[in-house]
Structures are given as structure tokens and as C-alpha cells.
Short mmCIF file of C-alpha atoms and ligand atoms in Angstrom, two decimals:
data_model
loop_
_atom_site.label_atom_id
_atom_site.label_comp_id
_atom_site.label_asym_id
_atom_site.label_seq_id
_atom_site.Cartn_x
_atom_site.Cartn_y
_atom_site.Cartn_z
CA MET R 1 86.10 310.19 144.15
CA ARG R 2 84.73 308.90 140.90
CA ILE R 3 81.52 306.90 140.90
CA ALA R 4 79.88 304.83 138.18
CA ILE R 5 76.16 304.21 138.39
CA ILE R 6 74.66 301.44 136.28
CA GLY R 7 71.11 302.08 135.13
CA ALA R 8 69.20 305.33 134.65
CA GLY R 9 65.91 304.16 136.08
CA MET R 10 64.31 305.28 139.32
CA ALA R 11 67.27 304.18 141.46
CA GLY R 12 69.99 305.47 139.13
CA ILE R 13 68.43 308.92 138.90
CA LEU R 14 68.07 308.92 142.69
CA SER R 15 71.78 308.05 143.06
CA GLY R 16 72.92 310.89 140.82
CA ILE R 17 70.78 313.42 142.67
CA GLN R 18 71.90 312.27 146.11
CA LEU R 19 75.57 312.09 145.18
CA ASP R 20 75.41 315.68 143.95
CA ALA R 21 73.72 316.65 147.19
CA ALA R 22 76.59 315.01 149.10
CA GLY R 23 79.12 317.00 147.10
CA LEU R 24 80.25 313.97 145.10
CA ASP R 25 79.66 315.19 141.58
CA ASP R 26 82.21 313.18 139.61
CA TRP R 27 79.91 310.43 138.43
CA THR R 28 78.49 308.95 135.24
CA ILE R 29 75.35 306.92 134.81
CA TYR R 30 75.67 304.13 132.25
CA GLU R 31 72.38 303.29 130.55
CA LYS R 32 71.96 300.73 127.79
CA ALA R 33 68.77 302.32 126.43
CA ASP R 34 68.34 305.79 124.99
CA ARG R 35 66.15 307.35 127.69
CA VAL R 36 65.96 307.45 131.46
CA GLY R 37 63.03 305.82 133.25
CA GLY R 38 63.86 302.11 133.55
CA THR R 39 60.77 300.01 134.06
CA TRP R 40 58.51 302.93 133.14
CA ARG R 41 60.35 303.41 129.88
CA GLU R 42 60.11 299.72 129.04
CA ASN R 43 56.55 298.97 130.10
CA THR R 44 54.20 300.76 127.73
CA TYR R 45 51.44 298.15 127.58
CA PRO R 46 47.83 299.38 127.52
CA GLY R 47 46.63 300.16 131.04
CA VAL R 48 50.12 300.39 132.55
CA ALA R 49 49.91 302.25 135.84
CA CYS R 50 51.30 302.05 139.32
CA ASP R 51 49.05 300.45 141.90
CA VAL R 52 50.94 302.29 144.65
CA PRO R 53 49.43 305.78 145.15
CA SER R 54 51.30 308.40 143.14
CA HIS R 55 51.86 310.65 146.15
CA LEU R 56 53.69 307.74 147.77
CA TYR R 57 55.38 306.51 144.58
CA SER R 58 57.39 309.75 144.30
CA TYR R 59 60.82 310.81 145.47
CA SER R 60 60.48 312.36 148.93
CA PHE R 61 62.57 315.31 147.70
CA ALA R 62 60.59 315.81 144.47
CA LEU R 63 56.94 315.57 145.43
CA ASN R 64 54.66 316.29 142.52
CA PRO R 65 51.54 318.46 142.83
CA THR R 66 50.26 317.59 139.36
CA TRP R 67 49.65 313.85 139.66
CA SER R 68 46.45 313.31 137.70
CA HIS R 69 45.08 310.38 139.69
CA LEU R 70 45.40 308.59 142.98
CA PHE R 71 47.11 305.87 140.87
CA SER R 72 48.57 307.66 137.86
CA PRO R 73 49.24 306.01 134.49
CA GLY R 74 52.65 304.81 133.31
CA ASP R 75 53.33 307.54 130.76
CA GLU R 76 52.78 310.17 133.44
CA ILE R 77 55.21 308.36 135.76
CA GLN R 78 57.77 308.15 132.94
CA ALA R 79 57.33 311.90 132.31
CA TYR R 80 57.83 312.52 136.05
CA PHE R 81 61.17 310.68 136.09
CA GLU R 82 62.32 312.48 132.95
CA ARG R 83 61.35 315.82 134.46
CA VAL R 84 63.05 315.16 137.79
CA ALA R 85 66.18 313.94 135.98
CA THR R 86 66.24 317.06 133.82
CA ASP R 87 65.52 319.44 136.70
CA HIS R 88 68.43 317.96 138.67
CA ASP R 89 70.78 318.08 135.70
CA ILE R 90 71.10 314.30 135.57
CA VAL R 91 70.29 313.55 131.93
CA ARG R 92 73.37 315.34 130.58
CA ARG R 93 75.57 313.04 132.62
CA VAL R 94 74.04 309.77 131.43
CA ARG R 95 75.97 307.79 128.85
CA PHE R 96 73.07 306.39 126.84
CA GLY R 97 73.05 303.43 124.48
CA ASP R 98 76.07 301.80 126.03
CA GLU R 99 75.68 298.68 128.13
CA VAL R 100 78.20 297.90 130.86
CA THR R 101 79.52 294.42 130.04
CA ALA R 102 82.32 293.97 132.57
CA LEU R 103 83.57 295.25 135.92
CA ARG R 104 86.96 294.29 137.33
CA TRP R 105 88.40 295.23 140.74
CA THR R 106 92.00 296.25 140.15
CA ASP R 107 95.09 295.86 142.30
CA GLU R 108 94.97 299.62 142.80
CA GLY R 109 91.61 299.23 144.50
CA ARG R 110 89.37 300.71 141.85
CA TRP R 111 86.71 299.34 139.53
CA HIS R 112 87.64 299.05 135.87
CA LEU R 113 84.51 299.20 133.75
CA THR R 114 84.04 298.13 130.13
CA THR R 115 81.01 298.74 127.93
CA ALA R 116 79.64 296.99 124.86
CA SER R 117 81.09 299.74 122.64
CA GLY R 118 84.59 299.18 124.06
CA HIS R 119 84.54 302.34 126.17
CA THR R 120 86.38 302.00 129.48
CA ASP R 121 86.24 303.90 132.74
CA GLU R 122 87.70 303.66 136.24
CA ALA R 123 85.71 304.36 139.37
CA ASP R 124 86.27 304.17 143.11
CA VAL R 125 82.68 303.12 143.69
CA VAL R 126 80.07 301.41 141.52
CA ILE R 127 76.36 301.61 142.29
CA GLY R 128 74.26 298.87 140.69
CA ALA R 129 70.82 300.26 139.93
CA THR R 130 69.73 297.74 137.32
CA GLY R 131 66.28 296.96 138.67
CA VAL R 132 64.46 293.79 139.65
CA LEU R 133 61.64 293.19 137.15
CA HIS R 134 63.79 293.70 134.14
CA HIS R 135 64.47 290.56 132.10
CA PRO R 136 61.25 289.21 130.52
CA ARG R 137 60.41 285.61 131.33
CA TYR R 138 59.19 283.74 128.27
CA PRO R 139 57.06 280.68 128.99
CA ASP R 140 58.24 277.26 127.98
CA ILE R 141 55.16 276.34 125.93
CA ALA R 142 55.44 273.93 123.00
CA GLY R 143 54.98 275.54 119.60
CA LEU R 144 55.24 279.13 120.82
CA ASP R 145 57.48 280.07 117.90
CA THR R 146 55.03 278.61 115.38
CA PHE R 147 52.33 281.20 116.12
CA ALA R 148 51.38 282.94 112.84
CA GLY R 149 50.08 286.17 114.38
CA ALA R 150 51.86 288.80 116.46
CA CYS R 151 53.33 287.55 119.74
CA PHE R 152 55.19 289.65 122.29
CA HIS R 153 55.97 289.98 126.00
CA THR R 154 54.17 292.73 127.92
CA ALA R 155 57.48 294.56 128.55
CA ARG R 156 58.13 294.57 124.79
CA TRP R 157 54.70 295.76 123.67
CA ASP R 158 54.47 296.13 119.88
CA HIS R 159 52.41 299.28 119.32
CA ASP R 160 52.36 298.67 115.57
CA VAL R 161 50.04 295.69 116.04
CA PRO R 162 46.40 296.83 115.79
CA LEU R 163 44.12 295.56 118.52
CA ALA R 164 40.84 296.96 117.21
CA GLY R 165 38.60 294.06 116.32
CA ALA R 166 41.44 291.56 116.78
CA ARG R 167 41.23 288.23 118.56
CA VAL R 168 43.69 288.69 121.42
CA GLY R 169 44.95 286.07 123.85
CA ILE R 170 46.76 286.93 127.09
CA ILE R 171 48.74 284.30 129.00
CA GLY R 172 49.03 285.12 132.70
CA THR R 173 46.94 286.75 135.42
CA GLY R 174 49.49 288.85 137.33
CA SER R 175 49.28 292.58 138.00
CA THR R 176 50.36 293.28 134.42
CA ALA R 177 47.75 291.08 132.71
CA VAL R 178 44.97 292.42 134.92
CA GLN R 179 45.80 296.01 133.96
CA ILE R 180 45.83 295.07 130.25
CA VAL R 181 42.51 293.20 130.35
CA GLY R 182 40.68 296.22 131.73
CA ALA R 183 42.33 298.54 129.21
CA ILE R 184 41.72 296.62 125.97
CA VAL R 185 38.52 294.64 126.39
CA ASP R 186 36.34 297.33 124.82
CA GLU R 187 38.59 297.64 121.80
CA VAL R 188 39.38 294.08 120.81
CA GLY R 189 37.12 291.73 118.87
CA HIS R 190 37.54 288.92 121.37
CA LEU R 191 39.75 288.48 124.43
CA ASP R 192 40.88 285.10 125.78
CA LEU R 193 42.57 285.28 129.17
CA PHE R 194 44.56 282.10 129.85
CA GLN R 195 44.54 281.69 133.63
CA ARG R 196 46.71 279.11 135.32
CA THR R 197 46.07 280.40 138.84
CA PRO R 198 43.25 282.70 140.00
CA GLN R 199 44.22 285.91 141.78
CA TRP R 200 43.02 287.72 144.85
CA ILE R 201 41.79 291.06 143.50
CA LEU R 202 41.66 294.00 145.89
CA PRO R 203 39.14 296.57 144.64
CA GLN R 204 40.50 300.01 143.98
CA GLN R 205 38.88 303.33 143.20
CA ASN R 206 41.04 305.65 141.15
CA PRO R 207 39.73 309.20 141.51
CA ALA R 208 41.30 312.05 139.54
CA TYR R 209 42.85 315.02 141.35
CA GLU R 210 40.82 318.10 140.42
CA PRO R 211 42.79 321.17 139.26
CA SER R 212 41.86 322.85 142.54
CA ALA R 213 43.45 319.99 144.51
CA GLN R 214 46.58 320.12 142.37
CA ALA R 215 46.79 323.89 142.88
CA ALA R 216 46.44 323.43 146.63
CA PHE R 217 49.29 320.88 146.63
CA ALA R 218 51.46 323.33 144.68
CA GLU R 219 50.66 326.17 147.01
CA HIS R 220 51.13 324.14 150.20
CA PRO R 221 53.85 321.55 149.49
CA GLU R 222 53.83 320.56 153.14
CA THR R 223 50.44 318.90 152.55
CA MET R 224 52.11 316.63 149.97
CA ALA R 225 54.83 315.77 152.47
CA ASP R 226 52.13 314.95 155.05
CA LEU R 227 50.29 312.79 152.51
CA HIS R 228 53.52 310.99 151.55
CA ALA R 229 54.20 310.25 155.22
CA THR R 230 50.63 309.12 155.89
CA LEU R 231 50.55 306.82 152.87
CA SER R 232 53.96 305.43 153.77
CA GLN R 233 52.73 304.49 157.24
CA LEU R 234 49.48 303.09 155.81
CA PHE R 235 51.30 300.86 153.32
CA SER R 236 53.87 299.80 155.91
CA ASP R 237 51.17 298.79 158.36
CA GLY R 238 48.68 297.46 155.82
CA PHE R 239 51.01 295.48 153.57
CA ALA R 240 54.74 295.45 154.36
CA ASN R 241 54.42 294.77 158.09
CA ALA R 242 51.46 292.45 157.55
CA VAL R 243 52.82 289.93 155.05
CA VAL R 244 55.57 288.82 157.41
CA ASN R 245 52.91 287.19 159.58
CA ALA R 246 50.54 284.95 157.66
CA ASP R 247 47.95 285.26 160.43
CA SER R 248 47.98 289.01 160.76
CA PRO R 249 44.61 290.76 161.00
CA GLN R 250 45.59 292.89 158.00
CA ILE R 251 45.88 289.80 155.76
CA ARG R 252 42.50 288.57 157.03
CA GLY R 253 41.07 292.01 156.24
CA ILE R 254 42.52 291.98 152.74
CA GLU R 255 41.05 288.51 152.16
CA ALA R 256 37.63 289.67 153.32
CA ALA R 257 37.73 292.72 151.03
CA CYS R 258 38.84 290.62 148.05
CA LEU R 259 36.17 287.96 148.68
CA ASP R 260 33.50 290.62 148.96
CA ASN R 261 34.73 292.02 145.66
CA LEU R 262 34.42 288.60 144.03
CA GLU R 263 31.01 287.78 145.51
CA SER R 264 29.51 291.19 144.79
CA ASN R 265 30.86 291.73 141.32
CA VAL R 266 30.94 288.37 139.54
CA ALA R 267 27.41 287.28 138.75
CA ASP R 268 27.83 283.86 137.13
CA PRO R 269 28.49 281.21 139.82
CA ASP R 270 30.63 279.07 137.51
CA LEU R 271 32.85 281.99 136.54
CA ARG R 272 33.00 283.07 140.19
CA GLU R 273 34.32 279.66 141.24
CA ARG R 274 36.89 279.65 138.48
CA LEU R 275 38.10 283.07 139.66
CA ARG R 276 38.25 282.03 143.33
CA PRO R 277 41.80 281.68 144.61
CA GLY R 278 42.67 278.58 146.63
CA TYR R 279 45.56 280.00 148.64
CA ARG R 280 46.12 282.90 151.04
CA ALA R 281 45.79 286.53 149.92
CA ALA R 282 49.14 288.32 149.41
CA CYS R 283 50.92 284.95 149.01
CA LYS R 284 51.47 286.14 145.45
CA ARG R 285 51.86 289.88 145.06
CA LEU R 286 48.37 291.23 145.62
CA VAL R 287 46.60 292.38 142.45
CA VAL R 288 44.75 295.67 142.75
CA SER R 289 42.08 296.57 140.19
CA GLU R 290 38.96 298.61 139.82
CA ASN R 291 37.73 297.01 136.60
CA PHE R 292 39.07 293.47 136.13
CA TYR R 293 35.93 291.57 137.18
CA ASP R 294 33.79 293.87 135.07
CA ALA R 295 36.10 293.42 132.06
CA ILE R 296 36.27 289.64 132.22
CA GLN R 297 32.45 289.48 132.25
CA GLN R 298 32.10 291.38 128.98
CA PRO R 299 30.43 289.35 126.22
CA ASN R 300 33.62 289.43 124.11
CA ALA R 301 35.85 288.15 126.94
CA SER R 302 36.52 284.54 127.96
CA LEU R 303 38.36 283.23 130.97
CA VAL R 304 40.15 280.06 129.82
CA THR R 305 41.06 277.84 132.74
CA GLU R 306 41.91 274.64 130.89
CA ALA R 307 45.69 274.21 130.81
CA ILE R 308 47.54 275.20 127.67
CA GLU R 309 48.73 272.21 125.67
CA ARG R 310 50.59 274.03 122.92
CA VAL R 311 50.60 277.05 120.69
CA GLU R 312 49.80 276.47 117.03
CA PRO R 313 49.95 278.80 114.02
CA GLY R 314 46.24 279.58 114.46
CA GLY R 315 46.15 280.10 118.24
CA VAL R 316 46.39 278.35 121.59
CA ARG R 317 45.23 274.76 122.01
CA THR R 318 44.15 273.77 125.50
CA VAL R 319 44.23 270.25 126.94
CA ASP R 320 40.49 269.79 126.30
CA GLY R 321 41.32 269.86 122.58
CA VAL R 322 39.86 273.33 121.91
CA LEU R 323 41.82 275.65 119.62
CA HIS R 324 41.40 279.25 120.77
CA GLU R 325 41.94 281.11 117.51
CA LEU R 326 43.97 284.29 117.87
CA ASP R 327 45.50 287.14 115.88
CA VAL R 328 47.63 288.44 118.76
CA LEU R 329 49.20 286.53 121.64
CA VAL R 330 50.42 288.54 124.64
CA LEU R 331 52.83 286.92 127.09
CA ALA R 332 52.08 288.44 130.50
CA THR R 333 54.33 285.83 132.06
CA GLY R 334 56.48 288.00 134.29
CA PHE R 335 60.21 288.40 134.72
CA GLN R 336 63.39 286.50 135.58
CA VAL R 337 64.01 288.00 138.97
CA ASP R 338 67.39 286.56 139.90
CA ALA R 339 69.58 288.25 137.26
CA PHE R 340 70.29 291.60 138.97
CA LEU R 341 73.63 292.80 137.54
CA ARG R 342 73.97 289.82 135.25
CA PRO R 343 74.79 289.14 132.41
CA MET R 344 77.56 291.61 133.31
CA ASP R 345 80.90 289.88 133.95
CA VAL R 346 81.93 291.11 137.40
CA ALA R 347 85.31 290.14 138.90
CA GLY R 348 86.04 291.17 142.49
CA VAL R 349 89.02 290.74 144.81
CA GLY R 350 91.38 288.04 143.51
CA GLY R 351 89.39 287.77 140.30
CA ARG R 352 86.43 286.16 142.08
CA ARG R 353 83.45 286.13 139.73
CA LEU R 354 80.05 287.43 140.85
CA ASP R 355 78.47 284.64 138.83
CA GLU R 356 80.30 282.12 141.04
CA ALA R 357 79.47 284.03 144.22
CA TRP R 358 75.84 283.98 143.11
CA ASN R 359 75.75 280.31 142.25
CA PRO R 360 73.29 278.75 142.98
CA ARG R 361 71.44 281.97 143.79
CA PRO R 362 72.16 285.68 144.31
CA ASN R 363 72.75 287.03 147.78
CA ALA R 364 74.04 290.22 149.35
CA TYR R 365 74.40 291.39 152.94
CA LEU R 366 71.25 293.41 153.64
CA SER R 367 70.75 293.17 149.85
CA ILE R 368 73.44 295.84 149.39
CA SER R 369 77.00 294.46 149.60
CA VAL R 370 78.64 291.20 148.48
CA PRO R 371 81.79 289.86 150.21
CA ASP R 372 84.88 290.23 147.99
CA PHE R 373 83.21 292.91 145.89
CA PRO R 374 84.29 296.09 147.68
CA ASN R 375 82.71 299.44 146.88
CA LEU R 376 80.06 297.74 144.74
CA PHE R 377 76.73 298.69 146.22
CA LEU R 378 73.33 297.48 145.04
CA LEU R 379 70.02 299.29 145.09
CA ASN R 380 66.99 296.98 145.10
CA GLY R 381 69.44 294.08 145.13
CA PRO R 382 68.89 290.41 146.08
CA ASN R 383 66.49 289.52 148.92
CA GLY R 384 65.39 293.09 149.55
CA PRO R 385 61.93 294.40 150.36
CA VAL R 386 59.45 293.99 147.50
CA GLY R 387 55.69 293.96 147.62
CA ASN R 388 52.68 296.25 147.52
CA PHE R 389 54.56 299.38 148.52
CA SER R 390 56.91 301.97 147.05
CA LEU R 391 60.28 300.75 145.80
CA ILE R 392 61.31 304.40 145.65
CA GLU R 393 61.08 304.52 149.42
CA VAL R 394 63.16 301.34 149.62
CA ALA R 395 65.83 302.79 147.32
CA GLU R 396 65.95 306.09 149.24
CA LEU R 397 66.58 304.25 152.52
CA GLN R 398 69.18 302.02 150.87
CA PHE R 399 70.93 304.97 149.30
CA ALA R 400 71.22 306.76 152.65
CA TYR R 401 72.88 303.61 154.02
CA ILE R 402 75.21 303.28 151.01
CA ALA R 403 76.20 306.94 151.37
CA GLN R 404 77.55 306.09 154.83
CA LEU R 405 79.65 303.27 153.35
CA ILE R 406 80.93 305.64 150.67
CA ASP R 407 81.86 308.07 153.46
CA GLN R 408 84.23 305.43 154.84
CA VAL R 409 86.16 305.50 151.58
CA ARG R 410 85.81 309.23 151.11
CA SER R 411 87.16 309.99 154.57
CA GLY R 412 90.24 307.87 153.88
CA ALA R 413 89.31 305.32 156.58
CA CYS R 414 89.77 302.66 153.91
CA ARG R 415 90.17 302.21 150.20
CA GLY R 416 87.50 299.55 149.84
CA ILE R 417 84.62 298.24 151.95
CA ALA R 418 82.55 295.09 151.54
CA ALA R 419 80.37 292.97 153.78
CA ARG R 420 82.16 290.28 155.78
CA ARG R 421 81.31 286.76 154.68
CA ASP R 422 80.27 285.65 158.18
CA ALA R 423 78.00 288.68 158.52
CA MET R 424 76.30 287.83 155.25
CA GLU R 425 75.94 284.17 156.15
CA ASP R 426 74.50 284.95 159.59
CA HIS R 427 72.12 287.44 158.03
CA GLU R 428 71.07 284.90 155.41
CA ALA R 429 70.44 282.16 157.97
CA ALA R 430 68.24 284.52 160.00
CA ARG R 431 66.47 285.67 156.85
CA VAL R 432 65.62 282.13 155.76
CA GLU R 433 64.35 281.31 159.27
CA ALA R 434 62.18 284.43 159.41
CA ALA R 435 60.75 283.69 155.97
CA LYS R 436 59.11 280.53 157.35
CA SER R 437 56.31 282.44 159.05
CA THR R 438 55.51 284.77 156.17
CA VAL R 439 52.45 284.64 153.98
CA TRP R 440 54.62 283.86 150.91
CA VAL R 441 55.09 280.24 151.99
CA THR R 442 51.43 279.43 152.65
CA GLY R 443 50.88 277.40 149.50
CA CYS R 444 51.30 279.30 146.26
CA THR R 445 53.99 279.79 143.66
CA SER R 446 55.21 283.28 142.87
CA TRP R 447 58.22 285.23 141.71
CA TYR R 448 58.97 285.94 145.38
CA LEU R 449 60.16 282.33 145.83
CA ASP R 450 63.60 281.07 144.86
CA ASP R 451 64.35 277.68 143.31
CA ARG R 452 64.07 276.07 146.79
CA GLY R 453 60.69 277.63 147.45
CA ILE R 454 62.17 280.08 149.98
CA PRO R 455 61.08 283.72 149.63
CA ALA R 456 63.97 285.70 148.11
CA VAL R 457 62.76 288.86 149.82
CA TRP R 458 63.05 290.83 153.06
CA PRO R 459 61.04 288.73 155.55
CA TRP R 460 60.87 291.22 158.41
CA THR R 461 58.77 294.30 158.92
CA PHE R 462 59.36 297.50 157.04
CA ASP R 463 59.98 299.18 160.38
CA ARG R 464 62.91 296.83 160.94
CA PHE R 465 64.18 297.62 157.45
CA ARG R 466 64.15 301.33 158.31
CA GLU R 467 66.10 300.60 161.50
CA GLU R 468 68.71 298.49 159.66
CA MET R 469 69.15 301.13 157.00
CA ALA R 470 69.64 303.95 159.51
CA ALA R 471 73.34 303.18 160.03
CA PRO R 472 75.69 300.41 158.87
CA LYS R 473 77.11 298.13 161.55
CA LEU R 474 80.69 298.71 160.51
CA ASP R 475 81.95 295.60 162.31
CA HIS R 476 79.97 293.61 159.74
CA TYR R 477 82.20 295.04 157.03
CA GLU R 478 85.71 294.29 155.91
CA ARG R 479 87.83 297.30 155.09
CA ILE R 480 90.66 297.20 152.59
CA THR R 481 93.33 299.79 153.20
P1 NAP N 1 53.78 287.77 137.36
O1 NAP N 1 53.13 288.36 138.54
O2 NAP N 1 55.01 287.00 137.53
O3 NAP N 1 52.66 286.89 136.65
C1 NAP N 1 52.97 286.00 135.61
C2 NAP N 1 51.71 285.29 135.19
O4 NAP N 1 52.01 284.44 134.09
C3 NAP N 1 51.12 284.41 136.28
O5 NAP N 1 49.73 284.50 136.22
C4 NAP N 1 51.61 283.02 135.89
O6 NAP N 1 50.76 282.00 136.34
C5 NAP N 1 51.53 283.14 134.39
N1 NAP N 1 52.38 282.18 133.69
C6 NAP N 1 53.73 282.15 133.68
N2 NAP N 1 54.16 281.13 132.92
C7 NAP N 1 53.06 280.50 132.44
C8 NAP N 1 52.84 279.37 131.61
N3 NAP N 1 53.87 278.67 131.11
N4 NAP N 1 51.57 279.02 131.34
C9 NAP N 1 50.54 279.72 131.85
N5 NAP N 1 50.67 280.80 132.64
C10 NAP N 1 51.92 281.19 132.93
O7 NAP N 1 54.12 288.88 136.23
P2 NAP N 1 53.52 290.34 136.02
O8 NAP N 1 52.04 290.33 135.99
O9 NAP N 1 54.25 290.93 134.87
O10 NAP N 1 53.92 291.09 137.33
C11 NAP N 1 55.24 291.03 137.82
C12 NAP N 1 55.39 292.05 138.90
O11 NAP N 1 55.55 293.33 138.31
C13 NAP N 1 54.23 292.21 139.83
O12 NAP N 1 54.12 291.21 140.78
C14 NAP N 1 54.54 293.56 140.42
O13 NAP N 1 55.54 293.47 141.40
C15 NAP N 1 55.08 294.29 139.21
N6 NAP N 1 54.01 295.07 138.61
C16 NAP N 1 53.57 296.12 139.32
C17 NAP N 1 52.56 296.87 138.82
C18 NAP N 1 52.11 298.04 139.62
O14 NAP N 1 51.07 298.58 139.31
N7 NAP N 1 52.86 298.48 140.64
C19 NAP N 1 51.96 296.55 137.63
C20 NAP N 1 52.42 295.46 136.93
C21 NAP N 1 53.45 294.72 137.43
P3 NAP N 1 50.95 281.35 137.82
O15 NAP N 1 50.38 282.36 138.78
O16 NAP N 1 50.16 280.10 137.77
O17 NAP N 1 52.41 281.12 138.01
#
């Protein structure tokens, strides 16, 4: 069997390693960039880190004794993925710098793949590992292109632009912006943070692992496995299982901790009120920070809460008429989250286009398989679990499920396998119903919501996700022989 994997980020590397382990070693990873690492390769903004503990945000089969901190920085995470990929002989089998532009299901029951360079390939199975937070979302603000200084999105950070002494503006207050504020406030001349919506900020300590602790992990790897399991349970119970019920005690506890953080650490009552969120905690993805409130109270930092009217050559003008003069404008405005495999042109059985199947919005049975697109399996696909937990864990569970679908083809039980349309529609109806009691619909906007305001995410507990991923219900699949 030949397998094509699209994307050499966390999920693509995982796929290569697990396919090898299953004895399926005829595969190629297609990667449009020139290095592995995905989101960790692309996000190099100051302060980039993972707010999921490093000993949880690790492959379960490649635990890492040398994590420097409880929440390690982005460059260390990137180095980890590169190391794991090299150690498992993945890198050599990545075709770098070549973007997959088209996939076509042939009459012979294989996928025909075309890349931007004109290279073609045929594969029995395609694994889409293209990530979720991938395509930058640029804000629709009048005059943005007239700005005379440097302007870039956080996922396209321009390291040639000096920040020392500069007047820097940041638009957005998501997890990304909050990490940047804490990292650059001491360096810049002045920082303006343009806040449209205040955030709940969960306080976080970030202790370093002493060399002795790292040595102990290396000597007793089972302690890392225990820690991984403990953290997994903690994050399942504390976040993933909690957000599906807006009235859960965990959400109330998170709100209390965030409010205490705000009351105890923001001295000026006016600033405190402007930072106070008016919706439920975890409605947007919860922001975790040890230094944001401290940073925004520095004398060279301003929280701007007047709405932005337009961008001008000299800076950002707010609706109160004030021009906030800037040298650098950072767009921390998030990502388009409904692209997934697109803009790839994907044609399934009978020439059916994925773009049509995903109009008006993307969907996949259990976020993995799309009817009429056999043997095309998605990792971290539409409507899957996302939140304050490890997407590595999600991808590992999904891969184990996908491996069982691949086994159907490998064993000769069928040539192609895809979710049945009725199974996907039933699943979707149940998903939309379940989403109604989650915290994501309690009165905020966020990237979790689709164009109808319905959460485009897994609305059940993480425990249920584990159960669903344990084994495919094969009667929910159509098999092509
Ligand atoms: P985000 O959470 O989508 O936040 C975008 C921000 O930009 C929001 O504050 C939004 O305001 C603001 N915004 C967008 N358009 C605007 C406009 N036209 N005018 C003014 N403000 C505007 O994006 P993000 O911070 O990049 O984070 C995205 C996700 O990446 C996170 O939720 C998380 O899943 C992931 N992430 C994870 C980590 C980690 O440590 N694990 C770190 C960074 C990011 P509104 O709130 O008013 O819409």
C-alpha cells in the first residue's frame, strides 16, 4: 500500500512514525515549506510558547526528559519535533517545498496527487494533516494597507523589524497577543494593545525543570509516562470535560481563579473594569498567562479600548478621534479556521468536489472521513476536539482509529472506505444538539463558532471522544470493492 501524507507538522510526523510501526513504510509526506514542525515552524513571535504543559504536549511514544519548563517555549517545541522526526527517520521521506494542489480519486480506486511543481503521485490512502490554525486571518480595517511602518500578522513575524524603542501596536487580545505583550513590553518604546473584547486570564506559574529533575526523568522514563497520564486526566477533567457543560463546577472554579487574578493584580480600578470580561470563562479559548496583567500596567503600555476607526500612515485612529502613532503594527487577529485541506482541489467519487461537499461549511464524520472521499482521512479535521488541552493526544487517538480503517483496505476487505452519508448527517445533527449546552454558546464570539454561531468543535466530553476513537463502527462506513 502506498500512502501520501499532507503536511509535516505534528500530525504528519506522527502519521509517518505510526505507519512505519504498522509495517506500512511506503509513504511520502508532502510539505509546502522547507522544514518540519507546522505551527511551531510558522509561529516565531516573541513569547511564543505552549500553554499546555510540555510533558502533556509530547508524543506518548517520545516523551522528553529535557523540557526546560512546565510550559516550554516555541523554539524548544520546534526543536523537539525536528528531533523526533530525525530520530524516527521521517525527515528523509518528506518532499519539502512542494505544495499539494490537487487530489483526484481515480476509476482504479486510488488517489492521484498533483503538486505545485507538476510532480504527480498515486496513493491508496491519503492522510490530511494540514492543521487547524494555519491560514492567517487579516482584519477588515479601513486603511490597513496605507500604514507607513512595518505591519505583519503574528504567524508571519518579521524578525528584521527592530522593536527596541519602537512604538508598537498590537490588534487583538487572544492567546497569541497576550504572550507577545508580556515578551516585548520591556523592550519597546511604547506598546498600544487594541482590545475589542477583554479576556479571562488564568494565572500560570512557569517553573523551570532543574537539571536534577531532567536527569531523574531520563533515568526513570516511567515517571514521565505517569506525569503524561496524570496531566492528561487533569486537563480532560478540568477543561475538556468541563466546557461541554456551561454550569460545571470546573468552569465556576476557573472563573473564580481568573477574577481573583484580576482583582489582586490590577491596581487601577478603571483599568480593572476595562479588563473585566462580560461573558463566561472558557466561552472563548481560555487565555493562560503569568505576566499579562503586570505587563499591561507598565508605564510604557496602554490598553486601548475605543474601537478602531481606521489605520492611517502614521498609526491607528480610534473612534474617539485619537491617532495612536506607531512604527510597528502587529495583527494578532487569529486564523481562518474553516479551510482545512483547502485551497487544494479535491475530487472524490464521480468527480465530486470537496469544495462543494464543504459548502456552506466543512464537515466530516467524527471529523475524520467525508462521504464520497474514500481513503482520505483527516487528522484534526472539521468539528474535532479543540481547546485548552493537547492536540497531540487528539491526533494520536484519531490516528489509531484511522489505522483501523486502513486495515480494512490493507486486508483486502475493500478497496476504498468512506463514511456513509446518513451516518455523517446523524452524527452532525447530534453534534449540533449537544453543542447547545456548551459554554461556547453562552454569549461571546470566538473562532470556535461557525457562520451560524454554532460551535464547530467536538461538543461532548473527552472521555466520549476516547470511546469513539477506540474502534470504528464499520456499519457507519461504505466500502468500495
Ligand atoms: P484569536 O484567539 O482568534 O484572537 C484574535 C483576536 O483578534 C481577538 O482578540 C479578536 O477580538 C481580535 N480581532 C480580530 N479581528 C479584529 C478587528 N477587526 N478589530 C479588532 N480586533 C480584532 O487568535 P490568536 O490569539 O492567534 O489565537 C488563536 C488560537 O491559537 C488560540 O485560541 C489557541 O487555540 C491557539 N494558540 C495557542 C497557544 C498556546 O499556547 N497553546 C498560543 C497562541 C495561540 P474579539 O475577541 O473581539 O473577536
